[in-house]
Tab-separated table of N, CA and C in Angstrom:
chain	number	residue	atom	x	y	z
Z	289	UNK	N	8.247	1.243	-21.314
Z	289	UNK	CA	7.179	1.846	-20.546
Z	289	UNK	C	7.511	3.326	-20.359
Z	290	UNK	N	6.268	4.195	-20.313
Z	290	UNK	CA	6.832	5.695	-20.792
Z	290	UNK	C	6.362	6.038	-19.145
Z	291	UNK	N	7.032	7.350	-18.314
Z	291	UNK	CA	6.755	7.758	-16.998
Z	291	UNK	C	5.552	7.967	-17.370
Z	292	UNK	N	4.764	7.708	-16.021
Z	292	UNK	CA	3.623	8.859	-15.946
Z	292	UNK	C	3.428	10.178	-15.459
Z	293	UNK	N	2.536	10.737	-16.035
Z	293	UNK	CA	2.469	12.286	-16.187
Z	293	UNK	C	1.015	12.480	-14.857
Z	294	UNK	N	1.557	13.079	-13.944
Z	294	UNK	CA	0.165	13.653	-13.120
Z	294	UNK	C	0.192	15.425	-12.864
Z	295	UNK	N	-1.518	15.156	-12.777
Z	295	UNK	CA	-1.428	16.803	-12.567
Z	295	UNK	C	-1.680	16.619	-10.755
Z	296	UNK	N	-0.414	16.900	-9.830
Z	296	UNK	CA	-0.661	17.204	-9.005
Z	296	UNK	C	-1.720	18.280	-7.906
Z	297	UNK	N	-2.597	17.332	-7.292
Z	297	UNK	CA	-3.349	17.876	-6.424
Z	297	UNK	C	-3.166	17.992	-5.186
Z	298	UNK	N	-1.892	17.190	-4.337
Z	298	UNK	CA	-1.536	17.593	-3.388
Z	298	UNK	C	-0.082	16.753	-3.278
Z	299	UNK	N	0.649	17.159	-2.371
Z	299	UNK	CA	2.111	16.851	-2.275
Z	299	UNK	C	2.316	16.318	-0.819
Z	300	UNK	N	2.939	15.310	-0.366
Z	300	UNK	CA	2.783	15.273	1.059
Z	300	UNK	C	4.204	15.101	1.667
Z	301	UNK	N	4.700	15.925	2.279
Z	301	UNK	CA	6.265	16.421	2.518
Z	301	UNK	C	7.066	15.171	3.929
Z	302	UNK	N	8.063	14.321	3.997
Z	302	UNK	CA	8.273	14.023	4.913
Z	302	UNK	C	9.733	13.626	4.961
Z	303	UNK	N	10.220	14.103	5.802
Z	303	UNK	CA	11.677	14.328	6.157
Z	303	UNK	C	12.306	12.729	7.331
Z	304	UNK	N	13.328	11.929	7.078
Z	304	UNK	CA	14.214	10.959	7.681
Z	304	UNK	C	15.746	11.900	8.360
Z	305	UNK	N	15.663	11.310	9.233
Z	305	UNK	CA	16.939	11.570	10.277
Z	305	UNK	C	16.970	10.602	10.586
Z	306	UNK	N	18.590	9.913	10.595
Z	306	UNK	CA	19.023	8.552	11.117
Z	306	UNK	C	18.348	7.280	9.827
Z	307	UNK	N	18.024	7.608	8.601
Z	307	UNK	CA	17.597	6.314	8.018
Z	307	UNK	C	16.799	5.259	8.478
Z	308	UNK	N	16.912	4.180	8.617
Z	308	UNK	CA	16.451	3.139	9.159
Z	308	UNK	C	16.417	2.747	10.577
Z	309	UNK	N	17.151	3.826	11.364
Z	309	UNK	CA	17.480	3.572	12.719
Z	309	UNK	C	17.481	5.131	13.490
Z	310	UNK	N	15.900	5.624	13.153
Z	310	UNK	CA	16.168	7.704	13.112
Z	310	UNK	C	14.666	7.569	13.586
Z	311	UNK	N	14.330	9.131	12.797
Z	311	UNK	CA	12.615	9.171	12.938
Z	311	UNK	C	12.737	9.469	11.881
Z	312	UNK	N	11.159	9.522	11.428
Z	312	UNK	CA	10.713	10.506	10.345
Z	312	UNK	C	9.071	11.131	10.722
Z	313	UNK	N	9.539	12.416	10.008
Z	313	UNK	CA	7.720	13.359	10.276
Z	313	UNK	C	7.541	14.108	9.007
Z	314	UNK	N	6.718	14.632	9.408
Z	314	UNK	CA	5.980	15.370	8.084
Z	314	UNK	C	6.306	17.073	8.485
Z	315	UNK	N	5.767	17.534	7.344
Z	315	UNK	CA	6.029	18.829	7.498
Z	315	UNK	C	5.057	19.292	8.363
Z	316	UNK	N	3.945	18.818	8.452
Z	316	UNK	CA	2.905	19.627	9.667
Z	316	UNK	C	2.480	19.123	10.814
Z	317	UNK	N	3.620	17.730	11.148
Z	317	UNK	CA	3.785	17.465	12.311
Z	317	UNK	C	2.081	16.337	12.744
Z	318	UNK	N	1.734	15.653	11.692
Z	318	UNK	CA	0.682	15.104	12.011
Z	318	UNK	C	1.395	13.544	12.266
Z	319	UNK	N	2.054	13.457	11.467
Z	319	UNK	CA	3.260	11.998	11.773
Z	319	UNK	C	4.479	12.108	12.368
Z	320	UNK	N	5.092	11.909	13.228
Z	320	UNK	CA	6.328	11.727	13.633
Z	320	UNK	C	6.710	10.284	14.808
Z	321	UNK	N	7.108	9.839	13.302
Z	321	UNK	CA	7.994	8.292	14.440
Z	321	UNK	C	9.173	8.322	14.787
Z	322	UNK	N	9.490	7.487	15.479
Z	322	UNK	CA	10.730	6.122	15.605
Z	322	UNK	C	10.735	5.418	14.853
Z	323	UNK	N	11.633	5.185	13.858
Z	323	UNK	CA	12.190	4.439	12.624
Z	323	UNK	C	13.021	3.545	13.377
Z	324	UNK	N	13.077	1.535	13.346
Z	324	UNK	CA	14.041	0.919	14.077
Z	324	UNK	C	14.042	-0.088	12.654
Z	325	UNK	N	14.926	-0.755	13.015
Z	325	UNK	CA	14.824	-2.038	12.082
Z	325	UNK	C	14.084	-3.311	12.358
Z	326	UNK	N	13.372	-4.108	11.856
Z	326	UNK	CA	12.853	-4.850	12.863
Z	326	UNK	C	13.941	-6.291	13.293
Z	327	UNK	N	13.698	-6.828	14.290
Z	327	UNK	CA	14.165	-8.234	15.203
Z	327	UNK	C	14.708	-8.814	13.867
Z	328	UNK	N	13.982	-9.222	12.928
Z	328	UNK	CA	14.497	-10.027	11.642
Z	328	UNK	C	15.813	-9.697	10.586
Z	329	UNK	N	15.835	-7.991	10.568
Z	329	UNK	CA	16.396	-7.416	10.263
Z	329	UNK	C	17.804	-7.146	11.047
Z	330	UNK	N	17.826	-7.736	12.550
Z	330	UNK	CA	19.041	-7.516	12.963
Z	330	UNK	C	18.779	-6.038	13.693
Z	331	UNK	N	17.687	-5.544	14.118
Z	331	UNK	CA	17.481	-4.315	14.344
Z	331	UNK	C	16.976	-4.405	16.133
Z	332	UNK	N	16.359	-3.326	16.588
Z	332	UNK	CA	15.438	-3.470	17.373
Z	332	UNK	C	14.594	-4.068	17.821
Z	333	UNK	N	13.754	-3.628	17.070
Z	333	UNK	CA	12.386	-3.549	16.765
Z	333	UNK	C	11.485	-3.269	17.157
Z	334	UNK	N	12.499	-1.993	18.134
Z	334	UNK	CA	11.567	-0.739	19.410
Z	334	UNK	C	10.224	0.294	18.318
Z	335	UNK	N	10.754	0.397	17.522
Z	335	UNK	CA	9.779	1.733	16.467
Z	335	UNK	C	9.006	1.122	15.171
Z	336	UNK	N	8.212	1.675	14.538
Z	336	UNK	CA	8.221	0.672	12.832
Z	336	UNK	C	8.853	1.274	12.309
Z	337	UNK	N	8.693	0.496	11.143
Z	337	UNK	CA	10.021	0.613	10.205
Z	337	UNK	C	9.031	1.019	8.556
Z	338	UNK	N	9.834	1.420	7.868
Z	338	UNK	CA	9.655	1.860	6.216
Z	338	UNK	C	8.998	0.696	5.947
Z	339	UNK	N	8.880	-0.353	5.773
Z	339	UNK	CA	8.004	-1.337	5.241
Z	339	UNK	C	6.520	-1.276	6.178
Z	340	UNK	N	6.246	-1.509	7.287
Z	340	UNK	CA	4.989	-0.998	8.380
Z	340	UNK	C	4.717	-0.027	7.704
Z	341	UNK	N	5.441	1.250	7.531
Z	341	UNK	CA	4.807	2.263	6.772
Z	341	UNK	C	4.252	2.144	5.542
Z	342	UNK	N	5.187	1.781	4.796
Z	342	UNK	CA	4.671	1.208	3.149
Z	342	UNK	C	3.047	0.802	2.896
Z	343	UNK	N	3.027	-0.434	3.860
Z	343	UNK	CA	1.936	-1.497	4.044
Z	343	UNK	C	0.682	-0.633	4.281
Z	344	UNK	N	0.832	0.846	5.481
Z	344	UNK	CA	-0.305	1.152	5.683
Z	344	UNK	C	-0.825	2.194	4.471
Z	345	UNK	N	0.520	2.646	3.892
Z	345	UNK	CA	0.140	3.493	2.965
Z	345	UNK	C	-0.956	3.100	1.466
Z	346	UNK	N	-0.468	1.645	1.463
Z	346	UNK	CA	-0.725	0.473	0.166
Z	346	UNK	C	-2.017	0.706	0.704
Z	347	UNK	N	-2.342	-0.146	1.945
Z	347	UNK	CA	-3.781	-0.869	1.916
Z	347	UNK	C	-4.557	0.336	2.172
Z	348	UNK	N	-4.623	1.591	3.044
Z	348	UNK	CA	-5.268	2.676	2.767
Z	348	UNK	C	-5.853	3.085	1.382
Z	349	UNK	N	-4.907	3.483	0.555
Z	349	UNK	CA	-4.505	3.616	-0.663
Z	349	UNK	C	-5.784	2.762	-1.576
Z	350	UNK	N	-5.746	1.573	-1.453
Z	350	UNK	CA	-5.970	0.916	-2.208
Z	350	UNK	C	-7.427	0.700	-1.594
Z	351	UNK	N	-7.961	0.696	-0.159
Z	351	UNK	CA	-8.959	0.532	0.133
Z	351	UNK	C	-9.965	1.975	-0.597
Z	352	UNK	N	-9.336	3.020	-0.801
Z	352	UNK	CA	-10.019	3.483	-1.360
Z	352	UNK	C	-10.173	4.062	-2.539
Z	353	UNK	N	-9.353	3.156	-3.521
Z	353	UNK	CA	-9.481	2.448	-4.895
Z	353	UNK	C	-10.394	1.700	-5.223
Z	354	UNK	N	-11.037	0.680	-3.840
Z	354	UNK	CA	-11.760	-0.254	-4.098
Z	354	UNK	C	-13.152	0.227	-3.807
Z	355	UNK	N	-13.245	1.346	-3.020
Z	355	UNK	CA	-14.732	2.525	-2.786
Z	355	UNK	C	-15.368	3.011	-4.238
Z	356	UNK	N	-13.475	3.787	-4.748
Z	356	UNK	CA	-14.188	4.295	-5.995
Z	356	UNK	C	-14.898	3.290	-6.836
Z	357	UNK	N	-14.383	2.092	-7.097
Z	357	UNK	CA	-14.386	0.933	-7.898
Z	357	UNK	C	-16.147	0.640	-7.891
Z	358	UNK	N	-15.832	0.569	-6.234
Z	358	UNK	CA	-17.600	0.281	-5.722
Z	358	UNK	C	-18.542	0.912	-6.159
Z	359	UNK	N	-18.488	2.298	-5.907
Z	359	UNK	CA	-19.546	3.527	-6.732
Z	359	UNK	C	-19.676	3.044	-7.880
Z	360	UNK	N	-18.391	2.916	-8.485
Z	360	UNK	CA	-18.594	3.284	-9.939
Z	360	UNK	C	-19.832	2.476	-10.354
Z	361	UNK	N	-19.589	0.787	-9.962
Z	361	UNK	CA	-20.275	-0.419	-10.255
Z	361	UNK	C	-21.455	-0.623	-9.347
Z	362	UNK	N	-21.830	0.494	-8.490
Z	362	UNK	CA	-23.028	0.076	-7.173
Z	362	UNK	C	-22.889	-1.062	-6.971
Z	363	UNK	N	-22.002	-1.326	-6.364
Z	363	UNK	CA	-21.760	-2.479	-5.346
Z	363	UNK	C	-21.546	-2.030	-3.815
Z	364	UNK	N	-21.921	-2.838	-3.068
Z	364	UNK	CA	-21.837	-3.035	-1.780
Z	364	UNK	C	-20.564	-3.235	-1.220
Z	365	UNK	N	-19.992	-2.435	-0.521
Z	365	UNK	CA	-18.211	-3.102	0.037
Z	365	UNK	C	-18.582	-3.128	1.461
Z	366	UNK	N	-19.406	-2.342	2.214
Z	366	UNK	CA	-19.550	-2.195	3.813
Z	366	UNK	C	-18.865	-3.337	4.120
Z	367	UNK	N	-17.810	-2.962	5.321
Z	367	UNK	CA	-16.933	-3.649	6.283
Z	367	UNK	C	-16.226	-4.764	5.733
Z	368	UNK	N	-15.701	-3.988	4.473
Z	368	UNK	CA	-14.182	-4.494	3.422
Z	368	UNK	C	-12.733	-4.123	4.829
Z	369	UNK	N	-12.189	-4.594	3.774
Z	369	UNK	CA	-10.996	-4.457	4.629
Z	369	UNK	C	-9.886	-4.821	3.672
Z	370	UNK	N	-8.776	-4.068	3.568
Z	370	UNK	CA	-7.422	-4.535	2.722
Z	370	UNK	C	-6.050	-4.345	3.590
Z	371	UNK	N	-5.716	-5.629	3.560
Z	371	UNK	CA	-4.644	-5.972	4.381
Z	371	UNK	C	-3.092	-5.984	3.540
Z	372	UNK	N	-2.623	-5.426	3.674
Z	372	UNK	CA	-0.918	-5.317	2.486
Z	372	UNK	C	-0.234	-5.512	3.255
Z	373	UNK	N	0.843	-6.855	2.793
Z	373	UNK	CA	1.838	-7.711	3.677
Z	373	UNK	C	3.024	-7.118	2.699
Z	374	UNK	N	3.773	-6.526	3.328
Z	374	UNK	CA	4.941	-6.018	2.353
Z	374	UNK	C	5.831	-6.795	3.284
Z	375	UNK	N	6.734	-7.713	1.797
Z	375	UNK	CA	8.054	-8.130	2.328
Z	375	UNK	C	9.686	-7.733	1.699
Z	376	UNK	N	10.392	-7.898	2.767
Z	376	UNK	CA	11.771	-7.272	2.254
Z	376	UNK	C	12.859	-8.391	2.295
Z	377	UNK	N	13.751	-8.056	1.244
Z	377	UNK	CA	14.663	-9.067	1.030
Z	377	UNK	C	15.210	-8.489	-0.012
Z	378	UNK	N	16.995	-9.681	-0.218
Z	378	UNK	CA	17.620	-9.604	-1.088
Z	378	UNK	C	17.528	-9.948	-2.868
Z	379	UNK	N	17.959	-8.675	-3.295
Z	379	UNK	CA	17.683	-8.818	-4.331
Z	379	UNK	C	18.928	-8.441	-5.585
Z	380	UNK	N	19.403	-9.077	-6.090
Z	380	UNK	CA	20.517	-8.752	-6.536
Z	380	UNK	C	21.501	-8.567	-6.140
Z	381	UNK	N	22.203	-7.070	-5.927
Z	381	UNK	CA	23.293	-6.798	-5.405
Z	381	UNK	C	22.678	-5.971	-3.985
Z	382	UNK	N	21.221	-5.592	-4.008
Z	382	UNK	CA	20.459	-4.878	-3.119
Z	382	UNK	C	19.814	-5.507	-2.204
Z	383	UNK	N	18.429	-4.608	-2.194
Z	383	UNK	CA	17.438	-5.464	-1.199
Z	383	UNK	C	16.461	-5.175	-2.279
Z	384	UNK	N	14.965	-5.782	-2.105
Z	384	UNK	CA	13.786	-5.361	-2.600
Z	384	UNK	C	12.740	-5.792	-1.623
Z	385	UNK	N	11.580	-4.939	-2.427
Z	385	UNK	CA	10.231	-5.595	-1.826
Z	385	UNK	C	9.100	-6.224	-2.773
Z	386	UNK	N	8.556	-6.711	-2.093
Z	386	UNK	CA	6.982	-7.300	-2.531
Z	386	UNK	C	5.890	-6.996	-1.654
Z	387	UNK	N	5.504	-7.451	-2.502
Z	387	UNK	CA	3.560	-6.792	-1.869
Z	387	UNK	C	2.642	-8.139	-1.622
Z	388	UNK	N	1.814	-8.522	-0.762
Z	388	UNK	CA	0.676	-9.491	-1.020
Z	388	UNK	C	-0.575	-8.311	-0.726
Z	389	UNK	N	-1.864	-8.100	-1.638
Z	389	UNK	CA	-2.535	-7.742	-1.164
Z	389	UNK	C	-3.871	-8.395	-0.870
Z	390	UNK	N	-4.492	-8.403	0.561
Z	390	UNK	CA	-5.442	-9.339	1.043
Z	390	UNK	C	-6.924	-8.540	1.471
Z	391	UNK	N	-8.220	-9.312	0.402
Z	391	UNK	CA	-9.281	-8.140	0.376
Z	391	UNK	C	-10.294	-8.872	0.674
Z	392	UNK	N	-10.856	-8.280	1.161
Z	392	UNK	CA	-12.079	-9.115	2.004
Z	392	UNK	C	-13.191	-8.202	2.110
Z	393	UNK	N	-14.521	-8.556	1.738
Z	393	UNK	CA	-15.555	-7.583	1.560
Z	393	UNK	C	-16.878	-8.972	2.182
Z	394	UNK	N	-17.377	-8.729	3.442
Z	394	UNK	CA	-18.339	-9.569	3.959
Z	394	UNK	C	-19.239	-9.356	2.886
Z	395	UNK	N	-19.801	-10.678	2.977
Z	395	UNK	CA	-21.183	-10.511	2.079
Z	395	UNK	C	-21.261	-10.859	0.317
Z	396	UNK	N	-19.721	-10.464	-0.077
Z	396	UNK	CA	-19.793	-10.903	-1.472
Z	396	UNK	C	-18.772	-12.131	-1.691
Z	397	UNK	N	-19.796	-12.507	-3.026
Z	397	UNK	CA	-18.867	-13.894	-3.538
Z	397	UNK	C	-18.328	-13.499	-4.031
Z	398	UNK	N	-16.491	-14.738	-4.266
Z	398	UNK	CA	-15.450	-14.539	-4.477
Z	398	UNK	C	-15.229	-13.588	-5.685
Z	399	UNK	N	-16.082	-14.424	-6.321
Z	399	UNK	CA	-15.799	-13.643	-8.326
Z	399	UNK	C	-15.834	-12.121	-8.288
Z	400	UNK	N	-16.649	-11.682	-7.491
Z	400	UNK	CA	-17.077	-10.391	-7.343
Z	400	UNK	C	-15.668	-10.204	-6.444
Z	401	UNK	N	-15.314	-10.547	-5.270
Z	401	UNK	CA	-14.416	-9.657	-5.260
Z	401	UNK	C	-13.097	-9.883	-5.765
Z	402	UNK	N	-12.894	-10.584	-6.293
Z	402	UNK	CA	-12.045	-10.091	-7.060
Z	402	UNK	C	-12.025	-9.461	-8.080
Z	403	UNK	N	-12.889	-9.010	-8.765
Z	403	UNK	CA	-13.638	-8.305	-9.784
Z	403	UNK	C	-13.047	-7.307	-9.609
Z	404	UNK	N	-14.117	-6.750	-8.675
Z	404	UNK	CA	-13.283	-5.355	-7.608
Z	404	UNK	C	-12.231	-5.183	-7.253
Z	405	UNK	N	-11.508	-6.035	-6.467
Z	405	UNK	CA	-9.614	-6.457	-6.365
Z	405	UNK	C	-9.040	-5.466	-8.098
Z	406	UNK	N	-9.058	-6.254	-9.098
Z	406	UNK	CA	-8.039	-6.339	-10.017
Z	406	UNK	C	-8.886	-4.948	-10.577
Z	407	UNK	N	-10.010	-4.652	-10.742
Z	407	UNK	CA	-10.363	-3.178	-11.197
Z	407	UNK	C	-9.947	-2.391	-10.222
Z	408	UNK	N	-9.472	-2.381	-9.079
Z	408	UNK	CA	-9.261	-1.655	-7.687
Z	408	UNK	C	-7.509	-1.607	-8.247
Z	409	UNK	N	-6.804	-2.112	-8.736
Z	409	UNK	CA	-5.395	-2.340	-9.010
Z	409	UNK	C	-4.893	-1.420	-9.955
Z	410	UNK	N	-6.162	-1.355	-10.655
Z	410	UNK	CA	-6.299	-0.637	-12.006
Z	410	UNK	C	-5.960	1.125	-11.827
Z	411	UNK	N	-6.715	1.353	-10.509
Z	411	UNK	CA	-6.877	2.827	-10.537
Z	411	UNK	C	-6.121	3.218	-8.860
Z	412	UNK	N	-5.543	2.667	-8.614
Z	412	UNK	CA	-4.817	2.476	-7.114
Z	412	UNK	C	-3.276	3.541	-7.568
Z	413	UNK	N	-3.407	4.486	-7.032
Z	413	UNK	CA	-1.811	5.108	-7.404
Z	413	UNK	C	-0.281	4.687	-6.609
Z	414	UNK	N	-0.339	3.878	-5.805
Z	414	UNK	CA	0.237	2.892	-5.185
Z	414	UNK	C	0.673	1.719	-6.144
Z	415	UNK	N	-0.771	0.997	-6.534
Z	415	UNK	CA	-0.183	0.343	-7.599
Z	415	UNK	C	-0.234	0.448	-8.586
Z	416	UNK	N	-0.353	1.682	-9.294
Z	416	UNK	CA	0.056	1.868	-10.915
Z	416	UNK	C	1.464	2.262	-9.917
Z	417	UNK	N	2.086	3.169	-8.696
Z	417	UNK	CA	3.339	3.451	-8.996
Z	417	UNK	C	4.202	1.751	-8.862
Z	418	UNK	N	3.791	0.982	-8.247
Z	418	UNK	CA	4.915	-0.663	-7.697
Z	418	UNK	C	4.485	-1.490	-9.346
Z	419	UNK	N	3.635	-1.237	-10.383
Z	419	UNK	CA	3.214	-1.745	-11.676
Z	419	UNK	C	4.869	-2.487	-11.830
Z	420	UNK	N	5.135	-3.635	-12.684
Z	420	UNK	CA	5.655	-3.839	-13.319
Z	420	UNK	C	7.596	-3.393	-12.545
Z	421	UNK	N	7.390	-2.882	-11.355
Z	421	UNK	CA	8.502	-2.631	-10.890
Z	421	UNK	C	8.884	-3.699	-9.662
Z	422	UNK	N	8.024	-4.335	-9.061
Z	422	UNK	CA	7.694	-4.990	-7.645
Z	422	UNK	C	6.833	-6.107	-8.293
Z	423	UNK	N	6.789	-7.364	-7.479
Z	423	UNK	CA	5.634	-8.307	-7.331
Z	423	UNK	C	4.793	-8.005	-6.318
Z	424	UNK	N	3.620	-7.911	-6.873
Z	424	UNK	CA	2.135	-7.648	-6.044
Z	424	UNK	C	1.341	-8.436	-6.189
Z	425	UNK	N	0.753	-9.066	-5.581
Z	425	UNK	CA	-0.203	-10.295	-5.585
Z	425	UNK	C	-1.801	-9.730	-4.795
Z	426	UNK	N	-2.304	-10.012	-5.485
Z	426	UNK	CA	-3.816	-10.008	-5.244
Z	426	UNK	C	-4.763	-11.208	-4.552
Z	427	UNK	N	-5.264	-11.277	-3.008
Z	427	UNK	CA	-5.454	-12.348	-2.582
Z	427	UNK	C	-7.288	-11.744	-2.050
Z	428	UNK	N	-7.684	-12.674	-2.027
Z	428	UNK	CA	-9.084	-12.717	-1.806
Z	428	UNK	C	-9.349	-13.519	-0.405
Z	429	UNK	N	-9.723	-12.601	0.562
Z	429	UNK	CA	-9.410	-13.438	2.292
Z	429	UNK	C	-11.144	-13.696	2.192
C-alpha cells in the first residue's frame, strides 16, 4: 500500500503535557483538557482520555462524510447521527484500537443506509487514515 499524498488545506496544531495523565490544547486555545486514564484503565477517570477524543473526532468526521455522500446522491439524512465506539486493548507487545461505527438516519431503510455508511467510509479521512491499519466496523442502529 503506497502513503497518501494530500494537498493540505488546513493543519490543526495540538500540544500533550503529562501524556495520558496531563492536558492537551490547541494552539488557539479553543480546546484545552484534562487528559486521565479511564477507571478500566487503572486511571482516574476525573478528565477524558485520547480514545473519548478519537471517537468524537471519527464520528464528526465521518458524519460529515455521510452529508457529502447525501448531496452527492439527494438523499435525505435529516437527524442522522454517527456514534464511534473506539476500543483499547492489548495488542502484541503494545496496545491497539478499534473502531465500531454506529449510523442511524430516521426515516430510511436499512439498505439505504448502509449504502451511505460504506460510500461514507469511502471518502471519510479518518477512515481512509485507520484503512487497513485498525478494525472498523460499520453498524446500522
Amino acid at each position: 500500500m503506497s502513503v497518501q499524498t494530500v494537498d493540505v488545506l488546513y493543519t490543526a496544531i495540538a500540544t500533550a503535557e503529562g501524556g495520558r495523565d496531563g492536558r492537551v490544547a490547541t494552539d488557539d486555545g479553543k480546546l484545552d483538557v484534562v487528559v486521565n486514564p479511564p477507571k478500566e484503565l487503572g486511571g482516574s477517570g476525573a478528565g477524558t482520555n485520547p480514545e473519548q477524543l478519537f471517537a468524537a473526532g471519527f464520528s464528526a468526521c465521518f458524519q460529515s462524510a455521510l452529508g457529502v455522500v447525501a448531496r452527492q446522491r439527494k438523499a435525505d439524512i435529516t437527524g442522522s447521527r454517527v456514534t464511534a465506539k473506539v476500543g483499547i486493548g492489548k495488542a502484541g507487545a503494545g496496545f491497539g484500537l478499534e473502531v465500531e461505527l454506529v449510523v442511524s438516519i430516521p426515516g430510511a431503510d436499512e439498505a439505504t443506509v448502509r449504502e451511505l455508511t460504506e460510500a461514507a467510509h469511502e471518502v471519510c479521512p479518518y477512515s481512509n487514515a485507520t484503512r487497513g491499519n485498525i478494525k472498523v466496523g460499520l453498524s446500522v442502529a
